[in-house]
CSV table of C-alpha atoms in Angstrom, one decimal:
chain,number,residue,atom,x,y,z
A,1,MET,CA,0.0,-0.1,0.0
A,2,ARG,CA,2.8,2.3,0.8
A,3,SER,CA,4.4,1.7,-2.7
A,4,SER,CA,0.9,2.5,-4.1
A,5,LEU,CA,0.7,5.8,-2.5
A,6,ALA,CA,4.2,6.8,-3.4
A,7,ALA,CA,3.7,6.0,-7.1
A,8,ALA,CA,0.6,8.2,-7.1
A,9,ALA,CA,2.3,10.9,-5.2
A,10,ALA,CA,5.2,10.8,-7.6
A,11,LEU,CA,2.8,11.1,-10.7
A,12,CYS,CA,1.1,13.9,-9.2
A,13,ALA,CA,4.2,15.6,-8.5
A,14,VAL,CA,5.2,15.6,-12.2
A,15,ALA,CA,2.3,18.0,-12.9
A,16,ALA,CA,3.5,20.5,-10.2
A,17,LEU,CA,7.2,20.7,-11.2
A,18,PRO,CA,8.6,23.9,-10.9
A,19,GLY,CA,8.7,25.8,-14.2
A,20,THR,CA,6.0,23.6,-15.9
A,21,ALA,CA,2.9,24.8,-17.5
A,22,ALA,CA,0.8,23.1,-14.9
A,23,ALA,CA,2.8,24.5,-11.9
A,24,ARG,CA,2.3,28.0,-13.0
A,25,SER,CA,-1.3,27.7,-13.9
A,26,ALA,CA,-2.1,25.8,-10.4
A,27,GLY,CA,0.1,28.4,-8.6
A,28,PRO,CA,-1.0,31.8,-7.0
A,29,GLU,CA,-1.7,34.9,-9.1
A,30,ASP,CA,1.7,36.4,-8.0
A,31,PRO,CA,4.6,36.0,-10.7
A,32,PRO,CA,6.9,33.0,-10.0
A,33,ALA,CA,10.2,34.1,-8.4
A,34,TYR,CA,13.4,34.3,-10.5
A,35,GLY,CA,15.2,31.1,-10.8
A,36,THR,CA,18.9,31.4,-9.8
A,37,ALA,CA,21.3,29.0,-11.1
A,38,PRO,CA,21.2,25.6,-9.2
A,39,ASP,CA,24.8,25.5,-8.4
A,40,ALA,CA,25.1,29.2,-7.3
A,41,ARG,CA,27.1,29.8,-4.3
A,42,ARG,CA,26.2,32.2,-1.5
A,43,VAL,CA,28.8,35.2,-0.9
A,44,GLU,CA,28.7,38.4,0.8
A,45,GLY,CA,30.5,41.2,-1.0
A,46,GLU,CA,32.3,43.7,1.1
A,47,GLU,CA,32.1,47.6,1.2
A,48,SER,CA,36.1,47.8,0.7
A,49,SER,CA,37.9,46.3,-2.3
A,50,ALA,CA,40.6,45.3,0.3
A,51,HIS,CA,38.4,42.5,1.7
A,52,GLY,CA,36.3,41.4,-1.2
A,53,PRO,CA,35.7,37.7,-1.2
A,54,ALA,CA,37.3,35.7,-4.0
A,55,ILE,CA,34.9,34.4,-6.9
A,56,GLU,CA,36.0,32.1,-9.9
A,57,PRO,CA,34.2,31.3,-12.9
A,58,GLY,CA,30.6,30.4,-11.9
A,59,PHE,CA,27.5,31.6,-10.3
A,60,TYR,CA,27.0,33.3,-7.0
A,61,THR,CA,24.1,35.0,-5.1
A,62,ASP,CA,24.5,38.0,-2.8
A,63,ASP,CA,22.2,41.1,-2.1
A,64,ILE,CA,22.5,44.8,-2.0
A,65,GLY,CA,20.7,47.9,-0.3
A,66,PRO,CA,20.2,51.4,-1.7
A,67,GLY,CA,23.4,53.3,-2.3
A,68,GLU,CA,25.6,50.3,-1.3
A,69,ARG,CA,28.6,49.1,-3.3
A,70,ARG,CA,29.6,45.4,-3.0
A,71,TYR,CA,33.2,44.3,-3.8
A,72,TYR,CA,34.4,40.9,-5.0
A,73,SER,CA,38.0,39.8,-5.8
A,74,VAL,CA,38.7,37.9,-9.1
A,75,ALA,CA,42.4,36.4,-10.0
A,76,LEU,CA,42.8,37.0,-13.6
A,77,ASP,CA,45.5,35.4,-16.0
A,78,GLY,CA,47.2,37.2,-18.7
A,79,GLU,CA,45.7,35.2,-21.7
A,80,SER,CA,42.0,35.0,-21.3
A,81,ASN,CA,39.2,37.4,-21.5
A,82,ALA,CA,36.8,37.8,-18.3
A,83,TRP,CA,33.2,38.6,-18.2
A,84,ILE,CA,31.4,39.2,-15.0
A,85,SER,CA,27.7,40.3,-14.8
A,86,ALA,CA,25.3,41.0,-12.1
A,87,THR,CA,21.6,40.6,-12.3
A,88,ALA,CA,19.5,42.8,-9.8
A,89,LEU,CA,16.2,41.0,-8.7
A,90,PRO,CA,13.9,43.6,-7.1
A,91,GLU,CA,10.7,42.2,-5.5
A,92,PRO,CA,8.0,42.3,-8.3
A,93,GLY,CA,5.6,45.1,-7.8
A,94,SER,CA,8.0,47.1,-5.5
A,95,ARG,CA,8.6,50.7,-6.3
A,96,VAL,CA,11.4,51.8,-8.5
A,97,GLU,CA,12.0,55.1,-10.3
A,98,GLY,CA,13.3,55.0,-14.1
A,99,MET,CA,17.0,55.8,-13.0
A,100,ASP,CA,17.1,53.2,-10.4
A,101,GLY,CA,19.6,50.4,-11.3
A,102,ILE,CA,23.0,49.0,-10.7
A,103,GLU,CA,26.5,50.0,-12.1
A,104,VAL,CA,29.1,47.2,-12.3
A,105,ALA,CA,32.8,47.7,-12.7
A,106,LEU,CA,36.1,45.8,-13.1
A,107,GLU,CA,39.2,47.4,-11.7
A,108,SER,CA,42.8,46.6,-11.4
A,109,ALA,CA,44.7,46.7,-7.9
A,110,ASP,CA,46.0,50.1,-8.8
A,111,GLY,CA,42.6,51.5,-9.6
A,112,THR,CA,42.6,51.4,-13.5
A,113,ASP,CA,39.2,51.1,-15.1
A,114,CYS,CA,39.3,47.7,-17.2
A,115,GLY,CA,35.6,47.7,-18.1
A,116,ASP,CA,32.3,48.8,-16.8
A,117,GLY,CA,28.5,48.8,-17.4
A,118,ASP,CA,25.3,50.3,-16.1
A,119,VAL,CA,21.5,49.6,-16.2
A,120,SER,CA,18.2,51.1,-15.2
A,121,PHE,CA,14.8,50.2,-15.2
A,122,GLY,CA,13.7,52.9,-17.7
A,123,SER,CA,10.7,55.2,-18.1
A,124,ASP,CA,8.1,52.7,-17.3
A,125,ASP,CA,9.2,52.4,-13.6
A,126,THR,CA,8.7,48.8,-13.6
A,127,ALA,CA,10.5,46.4,-11.2
A,128,ARG,CA,11.9,43.5,-13.1
A,129,PRO,CA,15.3,41.5,-13.4
A,130,ILE,CA,18.0,43.7,-14.9
A,131,ALA,CA,21.6,42.9,-15.7
A,132,ASP,CA,24.7,44.1,-17.4
A,133,LEU,CA,28.4,43.1,-17.3
A,134,ALA,CA,32.0,44.4,-17.0
A,135,GLY,CA,35.1,42.6,-18.4
A,136,ARG,CA,38.7,42.6,-18.9
A,137,MET,CA,39.6,42.0,-22.8
A,138,ILE,CA,42.9,41.0,-24.0
A,139,LYS,CA,44.3,43.2,-26.8
A,140,GLU,CA,47.3,44.8,-27.9
A,141,ASP,CA,48.1,48.1,-25.9
A,142,GLY,CA,45.1,47.4,-23.7
A,143,HIS,CA,44.6,48.2,-20.2
A,144,CYS,CA,44.5,45.5,-17.5
A,145,GLN,CA,46.5,43.0,-19.4
A,146,GLU,CA,48.6,41.6,-16.5
A,147,PRO,CA,47.8,38.7,-14.3
A,148,GLY,CA,47.0,39.4,-10.8
A,149,VAL,CA,44.2,40.2,-8.5
A,150,TYR,CA,41.2,42.6,-9.7
A,151,HIS,CA,38.3,44.0,-8.1
A,152,PHE,CA,34.7,43.6,-9.2
A,153,SER,CA,32.1,45.9,-7.8
A,154,VAL,CA,28.4,46.2,-7.9
A,155,GLU,CA,26.6,49.6,-7.0
A,156,ARG,CA,23.0,50.0,-6.5
A,157,ASP,CA,21.5,53.5,-7.6
A,158,SER,CA,18.3,54.1,-5.9
A,159,ASP,CA,16.1,57.2,-5.5
A,160,GLU,CA,15.0,58.0,-2.2
A,161,THR,CA,11.3,57.5,-3.0
A,162,ALA,CA,12.0,54.0,-4.2
A,163,ASP,CA,11.5,51.0,-2.1
A,164,ALA,CA,14.2,50.6,0.4
A,165,GLY,CA,14.2,46.7,0.5
A,166,ARG,CA,17.3,44.9,-0.3
A,167,TRP,CA,17.8,43.4,-3.8
A,168,PRO,CA,18.8,39.8,-4.5
A,169,LEU,CA,21.8,39.7,-6.8
A,170,GLU,CA,23.1,37.0,-9.1
A,171,ILE,CA,26.7,37.1,-10.3
A,172,SER,CA,27.6,35.3,-13.3
A,173,PHE,CA,31.7,35.0,-14.1
A,174,MET,CA,32.7,33.4,-17.5
A,175,ARG,CA,36.2,33.1,-18.8
A,176,GLU,CA,36.8,33.4,-22.5
A,177,PRO,CA,39.8,31.7,-24.0
A,178,GLY,CA,42.1,34.1,-25.8
A,179,LEU,CA,43.3,33.9,-29.3
A,180,ARG,CA,46.3,31.8,-30.5
A,181,ASN,CA,47.2,34.6,-32.9
A,182,PRO,CA,45.6,38.0,-31.7
A,183,ALA,CA,45.9,40.7,-34.4
A,184,PRO,CA,46.2,44.4,-33.5
A,185,GLY,CA,42.8,45.7,-32.9
A,186,GLY,CA,41.0,42.5,-33.4
A,187,PRO,CA,40.9,39.6,-35.9
A,188,SER,CA,40.7,41.3,-39.3
A,189,GLU,CA,38.6,38.3,-40.8
A,190,ALA,CA,35.7,39.3,-38.6
A,191,ALA,CA,35.4,43.0,-39.2
A,192,PRO,CA,32.6,44.6,-37.6
A,193,ASP,CA,29.1,45.0,-39.6
A,194,ALA,CA,27.5,48.1,-38.8
A,195,ALA,CA,24.8,48.0,-41.6
A,196,THR,CA,21.2,48.4,-40.9
A,197,PRO,CA,19.8,44.9,-40.8
A,198,SER,CA,17.0,44.2,-43.4
A,199,PRO,CA,14.1,42.5,-41.8
A,200,PRO,CA,13.1,39.3,-43.3
A,201,GLY,CA,9.6,38.1,-43.7
A,202,ALA,CA,7.6,36.3,-41.1
A,203,PRO,CA,8.6,32.7,-40.7
A,204,LYS,CA,6.6,29.8,-41.9
A,205,GLY,CA,5.1,27.1,-40.0
A,206,GLU,CA,2.3,26.9,-37.3
A,207,THR,CA,2.6,28.8,-34.1
A,208,ARG,CA,3.9,26.3,-31.4
A,209,LEU,CA,3.6,26.7,-27.7
A,210,ILE,CA,6.5,27.7,-25.5
A,211,GLU,CA,6.9,28.7,-21.8
A,212,GLY,CA,9.5,31.3,-20.9
A,213,GLY,CA,11.7,30.8,-18.1
A,214,THR,CA,11.9,32.9,-14.9
A,215,GLY,CA,15.4,34.0,-15.8
A,216,PHE,CA,18.4,33.4,-17.7
A,217,ASN,CA,19.0,29.8,-16.2
A,218,ASP,CA,15.5,28.3,-17.0
A,219,ALA,CA,15.2,29.9,-20.2
A,220,PRO,CA,13.9,27.7,-23.0
A,221,GLY,CA,15.8,27.6,-26.3
A,222,MET,CA,13.8,29.4,-29.2
A,223,GLY,CA,14.7,28.4,-32.7
A,224,GLU,CA,13.3,29.7,-36.0
A,225,GLY,CA,9.6,29.8,-36.1
A,226,ASN,CA,6.5,31.2,-34.4
A,227,TRP,CA,6.2,30.8,-30.6
A,228,SER,CA,3.3,31.6,-28.5
A,229,ASP,CA,3.2,32.1,-24.8
A,230,ARG,CA,1.2,34.2,-22.3
A,231,LEU,CA,2.2,36.9,-19.8
A,232,ARG,CA,0.4,38.1,-16.5
A,233,PRO,CA,0.8,41.5,-15.0
A,234,GLY,CA,4.0,41.9,-13.4
A,235,GLU,CA,5.7,38.8,-14.9
A,236,THR,CA,8.9,38.5,-16.8
A,237,ARG,CA,9.8,35.7,-19.0
A,238,PHE,CA,13.2,34.7,-20.6
A,239,TYR,CA,13.8,32.9,-23.9
A,240,LYS,CA,17.1,32.3,-25.4
A,241,VAL,CA,18.2,31.8,-29.1
A,242,PRO,CA,21.6,30.2,-30.3
A,243,LEU,CA,23.4,32.4,-32.7
A,244,ASP,CA,26.9,31.3,-34.1
A,245,TRP,CA,29.4,33.4,-35.9
A,246,GLY,CA,28.2,35.5,-38.7
A,247,GLN,CA,24.3,35.2,-37.8
A,248,ARG,CA,21.9,37.6,-37.2
A,249,LEU,CA,18.6,37.5,-35.1
A,250,HIS,CA,15.2,39.0,-36.0
A,251,THR,CA,12.3,38.6,-33.8
A,252,GLN,CA,8.9,40.4,-33.7
A,253,VAL,CA,7.4,40.1,-30.3
A,254,GLU,CA,3.5,40.6,-30.7
A,255,PHE,CA,1.0,41.5,-27.9
A,256,GLY,CA,-2.5,40.2,-28.7
A,257,THR,CA,-5.9,41.6,-27.4
A,258,ALA,CA,-7.1,40.7,-24.3
A,259,ARG,CA,-10.2,40.8,-22.1
A,260,ALA,CA,-10.4,44.2,-20.6
A,261,LYS,CA,-11.6,45.0,-17.1
A,262,GLY,CA,-15.0,46.6,-17.0
A,263,ASP,CA,-16.4,48.3,-20.0
A,264,ARG,CA,-13.1,50.3,-20.8
A,265,ALA,CA,-9.9,49.4,-22.2
A,266,PRO,CA,-7.5,52.2,-21.0
A,267,TYR,CA,-4.2,52.5,-22.9
A,268,VAL,CA,-1.1,51.8,-20.7
A,269,SER,CA,2.1,53.5,-21.6
A,270,GLY,CA,4.9,51.3,-21.2
A,271,ALA,CA,2.7,48.3,-20.8
A,272,PHE,CA,5.6,45.9,-21.9
A,273,ARG,CA,9.5,46.0,-21.7
A,274,VAL,CA,11.8,43.8,-24.1
A,275,ASP,CA,15.5,43.3,-23.2
A,276,PHE,CA,18.0,41.8,-25.4
A,277,TYR,CA,21.1,40.1,-23.8
A,278,ASN,CA,24.3,38.6,-25.1
A,279,THR,CA,25.8,35.3,-24.0
A,280,ALA,CA,27.4,36.7,-20.8
A,281,ARG,CA,24.4,38.7,-19.8
A,282,GLY,CA,25.6,42.1,-21.2
A,283,ARG,CA,22.6,44.0,-22.1
A,284,ILE,CA,22.3,45.0,-25.8
A,285,GLY,CA,19.2,46.9,-26.0
A,286,THR,CA,15.8,47.8,-24.3
A,287,ASP,CA,12.7,49.2,-25.4
A,288,GLY,CA,9.1,49.8,-24.1
A,289,VAL,CA,5.8,49.1,-25.8
A,290,GLY,CA,2.5,50.8,-25.0
A,291,TYR,CA,-0.8,48.8,-25.2
A,292,ARG,CA,-4.6,48.7,-25.1
A,293,PRO,CA,-6.5,45.4,-24.3
A,294,ASP,CA,-8.6,45.8,-27.5
A,295,LYS,CA,-5.6,46.7,-29.8
A,296,PRO,CA,-2.7,44.4,-30.6
A,297,ALA,CA,0.8,45.9,-30.1
A,298,ALA,CA,4.2,44.7,-31.3
A,299,TYR,CA,8.0,45.3,-31.0
A,300,ARG,CA,10.6,44.4,-33.7
A,301,LEU,CA,14.1,43.3,-32.5
A,302,ASP,CA,16.7,43.3,-35.4
A,303,GLY,CA,20.0,42.3,-34.0
A,304,GLN,CA,23.6,42.8,-35.6
A,305,ARG,CA,25.6,40.2,-37.3
A,306,VAL,CA,27.7,38.2,-34.5
A,307,ALA,CA,31.6,38.9,-34.9
A,308,PHE,CA,34.3,38.7,-32.6
A,309,ALA,CA,35.6,42.1,-33.8
A,310,ASN,CA,32.3,43.8,-32.8
A,311,ARG,CA,33.8,44.0,-29.4
A,312,PHE,CA,36.3,46.7,-30.7
A,313,ASP,CA,33.4,48.9,-31.7
A,314,GLY,CA,32.1,51.6,-29.3
A,315,SER,CA,28.5,51.3,-29.7
A,316,THR,CA,26.5,49.0,-27.4
A,317,GLU,CA,24.3,47.5,-29.9
A,318,LEU,CA,27.1,46.3,-32.0
A,319,GLY,CA,29.8,46.1,-29.5
A,320,GLU,CA,28.0,43.5,-27.3
A,321,THR,CA,27.1,41.3,-30.2
A,322,ARG,CA,30.5,39.7,-29.6
A,323,PHE,CA,30.2,36.3,-28.8
A,324,ALA,CA,28.8,33.0,-30.3
A,325,GLY,CA,26.4,31.3,-28.0
A,326,TRP,CA,22.9,31.9,-26.5
A,327,TYR,CA,21.4,35.2,-26.7
A,328,TYR,CA,18.5,36.1,-24.5
A,329,ILE,CA,15.2,37.9,-24.9
A,330,ALA,CA,13.4,39.0,-21.6
A,331,VAL,CA,9.7,40.1,-22.0
A,332,HIS,CA,7.9,41.8,-19.0
A,333,ALA,CA,4.6,42.9,-18.6
A,334,ASN,CA,4.1,46.0,-16.4
A,335,GLY,CA,2.1,45.5,-13.1
A,336,LYS,CA,-0.1,48.4,-14.0
A,337,LEU,CA,-1.9,46.2,-16.6
A,338,ALA,CA,-3.7,44.6,-13.9
A,339,GLU,CA,-6.0,47.6,-13.6
A,340,SER,CA,-6.9,47.2,-17.3
A,341,VAL,CA,-6.4,43.6,-18.2
A,342,ASP,CA,-8.7,40.6,-16.9
A,343,GLY,CA,-6.1,37.6,-16.9
A,344,THR,CA,-3.3,37.4,-19.1
A,345,VAL,CA,-2.2,38.7,-22.4
A,346,PRO,CA,-1.0,36.4,-25.4
A,347,VAL,CA,2.4,36.8,-26.7
A,348,VAL,CA,3.8,35.6,-29.9
A,349,LEU,CA,7.4,35.6,-30.8
A,350,ARG,CA,8.1,35.3,-34.6
A,351,THR,CA,11.9,34.4,-34.6
A,352,THR,CA,14.2,34.3,-37.7
A,353,VAL,CA,18.0,33.6,-37.9
A,354,VAL,CA,19.7,34.9,-41.0
A,355,GLY,CA,23.1,33.8,-42.2
A,356,GLU,CA,25.0,30.3,-42.1
A,357,PRO,CA,27.4,29.7,-39.4
A,358,GLU,CA,31.0,30.6,-40.0
A,359,ALA,CA,34.5,29.7,-38.6
A,360,GLY,CA,35.1,31.7,-35.4
A,361,PRO,CA,38.3,33.0,-34.2
A,362,GLY,CA,41.2,31.0,-33.6
A,363,TYR,CA,40.5,30.4,-29.8
A,364,ASP,CA,43.6,29.0,-27.6
A,365,GLY,CA,41.2,26.8,-25.5
A,366,ASP,CA,37.6,25.3,-25.8
A,367,ALA,CA,35.3,28.2,-26.2
A,368,GLU,CA,32.2,25.9,-26.4
A,369,GLU,CA,33.1,24.4,-22.9
A,370,ALA,CA,33.5,27.9,-21.5
A,371,GLY,CA,30.0,28.6,-22.9
A,372,PHE,CA,30.9,30.8,-26.1
A,373,GLY,CA,29.6,28.6,-29.0
A,374,VAL,CA,26.9,26.9,-30.4
A,375,THR,CA,26.7,23.0,-30.4
A,376,GLU,CA,24.1,20.6,-32.4
A,377,GLY,CA,22.7,20.1,-29.0
A,378,ASP,CA,21.8,23.7,-28.7
A,379,ARG,CA,20.4,23.9,-32.2
A,380,GLU,CA,18.2,20.8,-31.4
A,381,ALA,CA,17.0,22.3,-28.0
A,382,ALA,CA,16.1,25.5,-29.7
A,383,ALA,CA,14.3,23.6,-32.3
A,384,GLU,CA,12.1,22.0,-29.8
A,385,GLY,CA,11.7,24.9,-27.4
A,386,LEU,CA,14.0,23.3,-24.8
A,387,SER,CA,16.7,24.2,-22.6
A,388,ARG,CA,20.2,22.5,-23.1
A,389,SER,CA,20.1,20.6,-20.1
A,390,ALA,CA,16.5,19.2,-20.9
A,391,ALA,CA,17.5,18.2,-24.2
A,392,GLU,CA,20.5,16.1,-22.8
A,393,SER,CA,18.4,14.6,-20.3
A,394,GLY,CA,16.0,11.8,-21.1
A,395,ASP,CA,14.3,11.8,-17.9
A,396,THR,CA,13.5,15.5,-18.1
A,397,LEU,CA,12.2,15.1,-21.7
A,398,ARG,CA,9.9,12.5,-20.2
A,399,LEU,CA,8.9,14.8,-17.4
A,400,LEU,CA,8.4,17.6,-20.0
A,401,GLY,CA,5.8,15.4,-21.6
A,402,TRP,CA,3.5,16.0,-19.0
A,403,THR,CA,3.5,19.8,-19.2
A,404,GLY,CA,0.6,19.4,-21.7
A,405,ILE,CA,-1.5,18.0,-19.3
A,406,GLY,CA,-3.4,20.4,-16.7
A,407,ALA,CA,-2.7,19.7,-13.0
A,408,GLY,CA,-6.4,18.6,-12.6
A,409,THR,CA,-5.9,15.9,-15.3
A,410,ALA,CA,-2.8,14.6,-13.9
A,411,MET,CA,-4.6,14.6,-10.4
A,412,ILE,CA,-7.3,12.5,-11.7
A,413,LEU,CA,-5.0,10.2,-13.4
A,414,GLY,CA,-2.8,9.9,-10.2
A,415,LEU,CA,-5.9,9.0,-8.1
A,416,GLY,CA,-7.0,6.5,-10.7
A,417,LEU,CA,-3.7,4.6,-10.7
A,418,TRP,CA,-3.7,5.0,-6.9
A,419,THR,CA,-7.0,3.2,-6.8
A,420,LEU,CA,-5.9,0.5,-9.2
A,421,LEU,CA,-2.8,-0.3,-7.3
A,422,ALA,CA,-4.7,-0.3,-4.0
A,423,ARG,CA,-7.4,-2.7,-5.1
A,424,ARG,CA,-4.5,-5.1,-6.4
A,425,SER,CA,-2.8,-4.9,-3.1
A,426,ALA,CA,-6.1,-5.8,-1.3
A,427,ALA,CA,-6.8,-8.7,-3.5
A,428,ARG,CA,-3.4,-10.1,-2.8
A,429,ALA,CA,-4.1,-9.5,1.0
């Protein structure tokens, strides 16, 4: 009898796995929390660079208060590029101002600025995950080329009228191999392409369901095609697309009509926010979209061609399209939509990747292993709307098969199985 109960419980638990459609539909109305990396380690940054805890390539969690700056120590060699990002995670629905955000910086022991970045919430004043990165790049006549201890810092900019609660942080440290034969100013065979991209036509094929992740770590792969999801007010969902050297991303994010609350369908300025990030979680671009429940709206994202030498360009949009690997799209629905929308808003992402994969730079190391590259497994996962880990795990694939079954249906099946097993157990007794 105990085994029967265990089998039924296991079956029902599948329907409520975190991140599955059943779990989200059965949960409370509040947006699900950001899912940090499973192997992230807790660390506490210090207010002085002299005492910053050491971090290595991997993931870390911390938190930060208004006006604080947190320091961490990193040991860098003299051959590889280092990219360290911070993702700020304010409480959904908390009060933030447009200029609130974080600044990240990497400095040498003598205070030389190696790289920095900053990110804010923007004009729609909506709390959501935001991220940017700082890094040290190996190049001829560049700064911060020597091996040694460097200091990474995260500073929180916060208006006095904003929420004073502490923000959780997720820190990602990636090490990109250097080149075997670096050319002055960057590899000439991958010159930057600053031409205005020409948007292609809509992708062919039927629209398939996809469920965006809560963050970078559980974002599903999204290959070419038409993908459908739903957003509730205050929620952010992440998707990722594999881009190889020489490829360019085009995605149109469409927000369909929805049921309005009451007889009116008021227009919401900044109803949605679309953020675009590169492989190392550096933000490439962001924009807001206005919306009225009885009118569709859309945002078009036309990315630059992926090239190693883009990193030597001063512009953000081109300069950050510098890696082969996963690129992330985060779509956020403003909490103010709850005042005008009854339920969720349908979202369609029409995705096209232009260009054939090209040979990458001559890395002096395994770039794919370090997270800077596209594998066949990545492409397969994106074609199916899965994460890389899900595609590589047969058990996960079997569990994902249950996501198409509602929580109530799975519960009925589980109880039916329990009843059958219980009767067999009673008959044997």
